[in-house]
mmCIF file of C-alpha atoms in Angstrom:
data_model
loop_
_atom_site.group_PDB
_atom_site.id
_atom_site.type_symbol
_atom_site.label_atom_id
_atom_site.label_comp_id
_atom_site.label_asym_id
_atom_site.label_seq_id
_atom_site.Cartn_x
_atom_site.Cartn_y
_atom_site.Cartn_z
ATOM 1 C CA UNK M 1 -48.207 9.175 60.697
ATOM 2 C CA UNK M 2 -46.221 11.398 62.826
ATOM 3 C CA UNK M 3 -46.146 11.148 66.320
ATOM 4 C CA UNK M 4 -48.241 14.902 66.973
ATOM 5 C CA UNK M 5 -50.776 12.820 64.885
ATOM 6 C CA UNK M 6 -50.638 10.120 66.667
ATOM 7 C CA UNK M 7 -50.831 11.628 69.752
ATOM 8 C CA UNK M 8 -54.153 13.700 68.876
ATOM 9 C CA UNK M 9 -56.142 10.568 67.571
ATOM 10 C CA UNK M 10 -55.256 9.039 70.891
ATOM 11 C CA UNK M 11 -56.311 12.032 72.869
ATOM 12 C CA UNK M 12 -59.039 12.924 70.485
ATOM 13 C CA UNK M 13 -60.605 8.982 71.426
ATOM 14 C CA UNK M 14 -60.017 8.657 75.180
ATOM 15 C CA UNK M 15 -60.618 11.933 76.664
ATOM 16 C CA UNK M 16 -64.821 12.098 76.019
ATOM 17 C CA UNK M 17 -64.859 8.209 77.107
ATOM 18 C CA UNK M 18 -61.843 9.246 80.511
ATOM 19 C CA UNK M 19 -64.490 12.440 81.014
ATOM 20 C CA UNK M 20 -67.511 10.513 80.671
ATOM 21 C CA UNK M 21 -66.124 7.584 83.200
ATOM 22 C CA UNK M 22 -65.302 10.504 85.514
ATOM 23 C CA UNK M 23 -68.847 11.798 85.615
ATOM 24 C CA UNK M 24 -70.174 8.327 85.656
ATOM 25 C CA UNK M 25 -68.293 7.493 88.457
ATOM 26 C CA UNK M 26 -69.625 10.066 90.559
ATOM 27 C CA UNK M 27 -73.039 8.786 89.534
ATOM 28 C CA UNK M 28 -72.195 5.389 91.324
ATOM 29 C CA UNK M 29 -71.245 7.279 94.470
ATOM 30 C CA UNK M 30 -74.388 8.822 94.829
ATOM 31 C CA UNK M 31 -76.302 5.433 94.134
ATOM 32 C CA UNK M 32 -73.923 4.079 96.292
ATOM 33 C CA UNK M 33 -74.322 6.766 99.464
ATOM 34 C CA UNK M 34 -78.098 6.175 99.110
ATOM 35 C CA UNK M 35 -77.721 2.933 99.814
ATOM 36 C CA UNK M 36 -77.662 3.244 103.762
ATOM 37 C CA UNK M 37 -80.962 2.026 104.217
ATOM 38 C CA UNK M 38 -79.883 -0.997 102.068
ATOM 39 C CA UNK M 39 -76.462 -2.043 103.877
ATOM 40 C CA UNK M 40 -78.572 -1.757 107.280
ATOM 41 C CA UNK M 41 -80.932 -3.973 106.250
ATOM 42 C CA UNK M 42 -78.878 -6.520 104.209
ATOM 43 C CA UNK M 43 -75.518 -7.109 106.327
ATOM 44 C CA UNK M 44 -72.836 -7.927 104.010
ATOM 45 C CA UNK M 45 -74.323 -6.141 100.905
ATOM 46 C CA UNK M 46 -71.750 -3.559 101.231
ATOM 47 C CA UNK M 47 -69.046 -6.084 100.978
ATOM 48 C CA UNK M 48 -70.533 -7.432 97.726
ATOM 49 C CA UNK M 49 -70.084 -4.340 96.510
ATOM 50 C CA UNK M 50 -66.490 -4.613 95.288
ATOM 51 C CA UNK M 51 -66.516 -7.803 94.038
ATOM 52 C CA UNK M 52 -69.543 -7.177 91.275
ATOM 53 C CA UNK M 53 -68.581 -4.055 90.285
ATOM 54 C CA UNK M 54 -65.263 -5.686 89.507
ATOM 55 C CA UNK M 55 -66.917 -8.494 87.920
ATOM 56 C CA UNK M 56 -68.985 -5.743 85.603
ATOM 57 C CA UNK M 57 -65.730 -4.517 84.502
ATOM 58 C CA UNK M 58 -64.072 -7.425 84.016
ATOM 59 C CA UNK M 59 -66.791 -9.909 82.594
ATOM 60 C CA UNK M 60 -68.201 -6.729 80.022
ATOM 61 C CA UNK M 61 -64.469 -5.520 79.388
ATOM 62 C CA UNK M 62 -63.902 -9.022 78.094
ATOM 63 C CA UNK M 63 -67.030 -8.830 75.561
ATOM 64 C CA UNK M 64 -65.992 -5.909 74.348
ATOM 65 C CA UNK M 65 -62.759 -7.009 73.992
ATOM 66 C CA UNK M 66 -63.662 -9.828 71.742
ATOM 67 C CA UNK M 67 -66.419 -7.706 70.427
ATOM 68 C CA UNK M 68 -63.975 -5.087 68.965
ATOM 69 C CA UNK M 69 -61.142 -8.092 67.905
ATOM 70 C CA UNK M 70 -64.143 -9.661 65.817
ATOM 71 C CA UNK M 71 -64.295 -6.751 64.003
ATOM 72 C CA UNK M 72 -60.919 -6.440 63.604
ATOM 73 C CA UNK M 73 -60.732 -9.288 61.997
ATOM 74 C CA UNK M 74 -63.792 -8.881 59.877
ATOM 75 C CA UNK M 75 -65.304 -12.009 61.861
ATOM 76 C CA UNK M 76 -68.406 -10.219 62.657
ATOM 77 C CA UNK M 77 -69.798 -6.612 60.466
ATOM 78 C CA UNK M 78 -71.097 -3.546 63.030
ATOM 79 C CA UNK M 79 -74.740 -3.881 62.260
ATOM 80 C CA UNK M 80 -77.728 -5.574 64.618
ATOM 81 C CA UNK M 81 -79.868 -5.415 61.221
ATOM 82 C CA UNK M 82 -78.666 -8.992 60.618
ATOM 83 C CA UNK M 83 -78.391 -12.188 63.526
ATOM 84 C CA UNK M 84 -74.418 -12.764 63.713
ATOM 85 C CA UNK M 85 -74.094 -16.152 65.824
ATOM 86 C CA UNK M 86 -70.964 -15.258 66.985
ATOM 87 C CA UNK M 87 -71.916 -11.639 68.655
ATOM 88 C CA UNK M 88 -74.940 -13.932 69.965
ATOM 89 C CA UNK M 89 -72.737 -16.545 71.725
ATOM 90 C CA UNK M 90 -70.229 -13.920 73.237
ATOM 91 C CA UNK M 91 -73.449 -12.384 74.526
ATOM 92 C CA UNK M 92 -74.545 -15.314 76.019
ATOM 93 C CA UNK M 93 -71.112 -16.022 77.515
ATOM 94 C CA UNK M 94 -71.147 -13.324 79.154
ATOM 95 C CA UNK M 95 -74.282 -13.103 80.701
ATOM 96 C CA UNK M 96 -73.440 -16.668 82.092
ATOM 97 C CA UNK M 97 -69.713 -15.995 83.224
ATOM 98 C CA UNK M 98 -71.656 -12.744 85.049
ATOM 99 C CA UNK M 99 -74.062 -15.003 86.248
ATOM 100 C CA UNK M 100 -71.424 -17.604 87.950
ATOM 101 C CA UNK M 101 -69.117 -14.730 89.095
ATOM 102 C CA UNK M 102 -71.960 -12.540 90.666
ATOM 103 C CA UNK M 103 -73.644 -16.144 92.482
ATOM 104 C CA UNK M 104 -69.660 -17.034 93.307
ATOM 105 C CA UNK M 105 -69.380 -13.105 94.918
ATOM 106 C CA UNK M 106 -72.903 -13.602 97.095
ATOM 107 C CA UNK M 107 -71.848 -17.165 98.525
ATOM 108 C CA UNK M 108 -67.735 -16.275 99.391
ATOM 109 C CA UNK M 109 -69.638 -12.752 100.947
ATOM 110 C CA UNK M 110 -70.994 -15.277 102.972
ATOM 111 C CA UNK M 111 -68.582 -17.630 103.515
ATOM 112 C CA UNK M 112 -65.805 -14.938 104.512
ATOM 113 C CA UNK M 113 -67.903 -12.632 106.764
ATOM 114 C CA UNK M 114 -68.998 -15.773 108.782
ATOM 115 C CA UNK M 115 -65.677 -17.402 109.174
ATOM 116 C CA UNK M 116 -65.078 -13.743 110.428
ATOM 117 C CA UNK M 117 -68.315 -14.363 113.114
ATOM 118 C CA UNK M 118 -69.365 -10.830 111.322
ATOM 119 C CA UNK M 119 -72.947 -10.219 110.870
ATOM 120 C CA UNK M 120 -74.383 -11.783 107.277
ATOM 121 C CA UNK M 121 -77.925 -11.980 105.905
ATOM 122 C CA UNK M 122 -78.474 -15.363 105.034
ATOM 123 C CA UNK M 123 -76.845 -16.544 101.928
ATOM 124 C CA UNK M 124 -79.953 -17.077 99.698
ATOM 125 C CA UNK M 125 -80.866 -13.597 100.275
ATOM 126 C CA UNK M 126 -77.181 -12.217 99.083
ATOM 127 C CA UNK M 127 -78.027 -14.280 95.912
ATOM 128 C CA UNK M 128 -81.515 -13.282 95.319
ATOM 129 C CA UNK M 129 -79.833 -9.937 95.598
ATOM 130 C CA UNK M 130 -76.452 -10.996 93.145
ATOM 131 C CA UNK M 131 -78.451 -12.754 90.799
ATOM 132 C CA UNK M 132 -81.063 -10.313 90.318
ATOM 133 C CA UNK M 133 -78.625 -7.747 89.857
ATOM 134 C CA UNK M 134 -76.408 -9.999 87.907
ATOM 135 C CA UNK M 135 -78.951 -10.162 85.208
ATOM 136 C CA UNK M 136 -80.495 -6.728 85.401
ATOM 137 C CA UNK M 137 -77.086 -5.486 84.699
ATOM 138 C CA UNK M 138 -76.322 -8.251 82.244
ATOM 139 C CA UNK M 139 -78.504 -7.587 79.633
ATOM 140 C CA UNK M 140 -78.153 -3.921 80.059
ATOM 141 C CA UNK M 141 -74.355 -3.756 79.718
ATOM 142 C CA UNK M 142 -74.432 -6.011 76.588
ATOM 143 C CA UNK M 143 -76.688 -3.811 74.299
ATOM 144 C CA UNK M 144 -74.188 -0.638 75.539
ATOM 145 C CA UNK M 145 -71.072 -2.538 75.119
ATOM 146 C CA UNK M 146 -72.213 -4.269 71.959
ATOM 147 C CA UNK M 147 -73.812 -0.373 70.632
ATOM 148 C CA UNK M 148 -70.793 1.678 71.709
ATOM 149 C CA UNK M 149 -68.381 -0.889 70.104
ATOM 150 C CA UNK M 150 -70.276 -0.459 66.726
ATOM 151 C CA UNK M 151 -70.796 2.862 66.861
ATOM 152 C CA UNK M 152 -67.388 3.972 67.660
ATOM 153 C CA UNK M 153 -65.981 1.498 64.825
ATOM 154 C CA UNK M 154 -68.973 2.811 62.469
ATOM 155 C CA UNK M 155 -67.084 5.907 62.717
ATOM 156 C CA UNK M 156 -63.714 5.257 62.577
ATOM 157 C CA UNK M 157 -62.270 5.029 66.314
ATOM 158 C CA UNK M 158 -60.516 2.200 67.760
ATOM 159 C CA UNK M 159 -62.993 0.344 69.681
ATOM 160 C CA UNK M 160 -60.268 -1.176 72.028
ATOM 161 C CA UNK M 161 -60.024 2.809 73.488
ATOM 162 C CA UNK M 162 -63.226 2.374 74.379
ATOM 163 C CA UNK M 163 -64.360 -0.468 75.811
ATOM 164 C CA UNK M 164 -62.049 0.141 78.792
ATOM 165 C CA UNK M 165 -63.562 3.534 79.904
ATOM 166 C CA UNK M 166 -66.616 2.769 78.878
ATOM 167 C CA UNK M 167 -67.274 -0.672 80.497
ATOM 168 C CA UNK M 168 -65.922 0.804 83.840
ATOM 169 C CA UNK M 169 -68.587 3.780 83.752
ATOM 170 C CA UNK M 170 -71.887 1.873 82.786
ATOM 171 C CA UNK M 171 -70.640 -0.782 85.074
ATOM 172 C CA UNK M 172 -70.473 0.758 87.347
ATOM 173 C CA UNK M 173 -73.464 3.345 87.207
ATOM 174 C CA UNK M 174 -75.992 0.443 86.348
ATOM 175 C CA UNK M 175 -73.989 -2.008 88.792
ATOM 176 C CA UNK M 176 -74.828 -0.120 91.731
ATOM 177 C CA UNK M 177 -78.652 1.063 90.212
ATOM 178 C CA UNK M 178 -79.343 -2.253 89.805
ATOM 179 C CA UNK M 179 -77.705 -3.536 92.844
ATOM 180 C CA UNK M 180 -79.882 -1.021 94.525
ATOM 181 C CA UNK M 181 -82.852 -2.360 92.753
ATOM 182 C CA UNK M 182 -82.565 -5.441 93.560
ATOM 183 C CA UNK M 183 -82.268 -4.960 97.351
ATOM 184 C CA UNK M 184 -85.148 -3.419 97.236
ATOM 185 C CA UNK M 185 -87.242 -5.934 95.450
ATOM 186 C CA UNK M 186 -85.587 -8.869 97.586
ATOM 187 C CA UNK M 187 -86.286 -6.739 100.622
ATOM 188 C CA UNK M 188 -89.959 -6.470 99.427
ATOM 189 C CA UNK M 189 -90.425 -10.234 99.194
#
């Protein structure tokens, strides 16, 4: 393959997922601007903030990371028509390691921004608000990553070009809708 075509395939698989991220990005602002209420109400929530989203990226990226090397390696087929144990158990490994990471995030939010003698909501309400996020997001991210893996291997794209851009977007869209859902809820309670 010459290095034109090389350079196409590449471009012709990363710019819809680069454009989409773009647009999703802007999404998150938005959810993220209309949060004002939210951040009043819930003192540290807005330093959370960083540290899931970054934990979406990085705990997702990861699945679909292994996701995509599976099928690679002909360890797992692109189909949910048939249980695989081992898409199951990366699942599930990554709804725990979000999980930890997201209950870590809420209690160091704590932890720093009293140390600081800044203003926190107590630290069971940061995790109410985490974990219910946390899983919200979770399960969401999983059926994209695991579908977008699939159907970008299904039809012949490296899956690897993906994930990134991909991950990043939806983790950031449903990161900070869900984070925003579960503020409310925990400041209905």
């Amino acid at each position: 393959m010459s290095v034109r075509a090389v350079a196409i395939v590449a471009y012709r698989e990363g710019v819809s997922a680069l454009a989409a991220s773009m647009v999703g990005g802007l999404i998150a602002g938005v959810v993220l601007g209309g949060m004002r209420a939210e951040f009043r109400e819930i003192p540290g929530l807005l330093v959370l903030v960083p540290a899931l989203l970054a934990t979406r990226g990085n705990v997702y990226g990861s699945l679909g990371a292994r996701v995509a090397t599976a099928l690679h390696q002909g360890l797992i087929v692109p189909s949910l028509r048939q249980r695989d144990e081992r898409l199951v158990s990366a699942i599930a490994a990554a709804i725990a390691n979000g999980l930890i990471a997201s209950a870590f995030a809420a209690v160091a939010t704590f932890a720093f921004l009293t140390v600081l003698s800044q203003q926190t909501a107590p630290v069971v309400t940061l995790l109410a608000v985490a974990i219910l996020a946390g899983i919200l997001s979770g399960l969401t991210l999983s059926i994209i990553v695991v579908g977008v893996v699939f159907a970008g291997y299904r039809r012949g794209y490296n899956p690897d070009t993906l994930v990134g851009p991909i991950v990043t977007t939806t983790g950031d869209v449903f990161g900070m809708s869900f984070l925003f859902l579960a503020a409310k809820v925990v400041l209905a309670l």
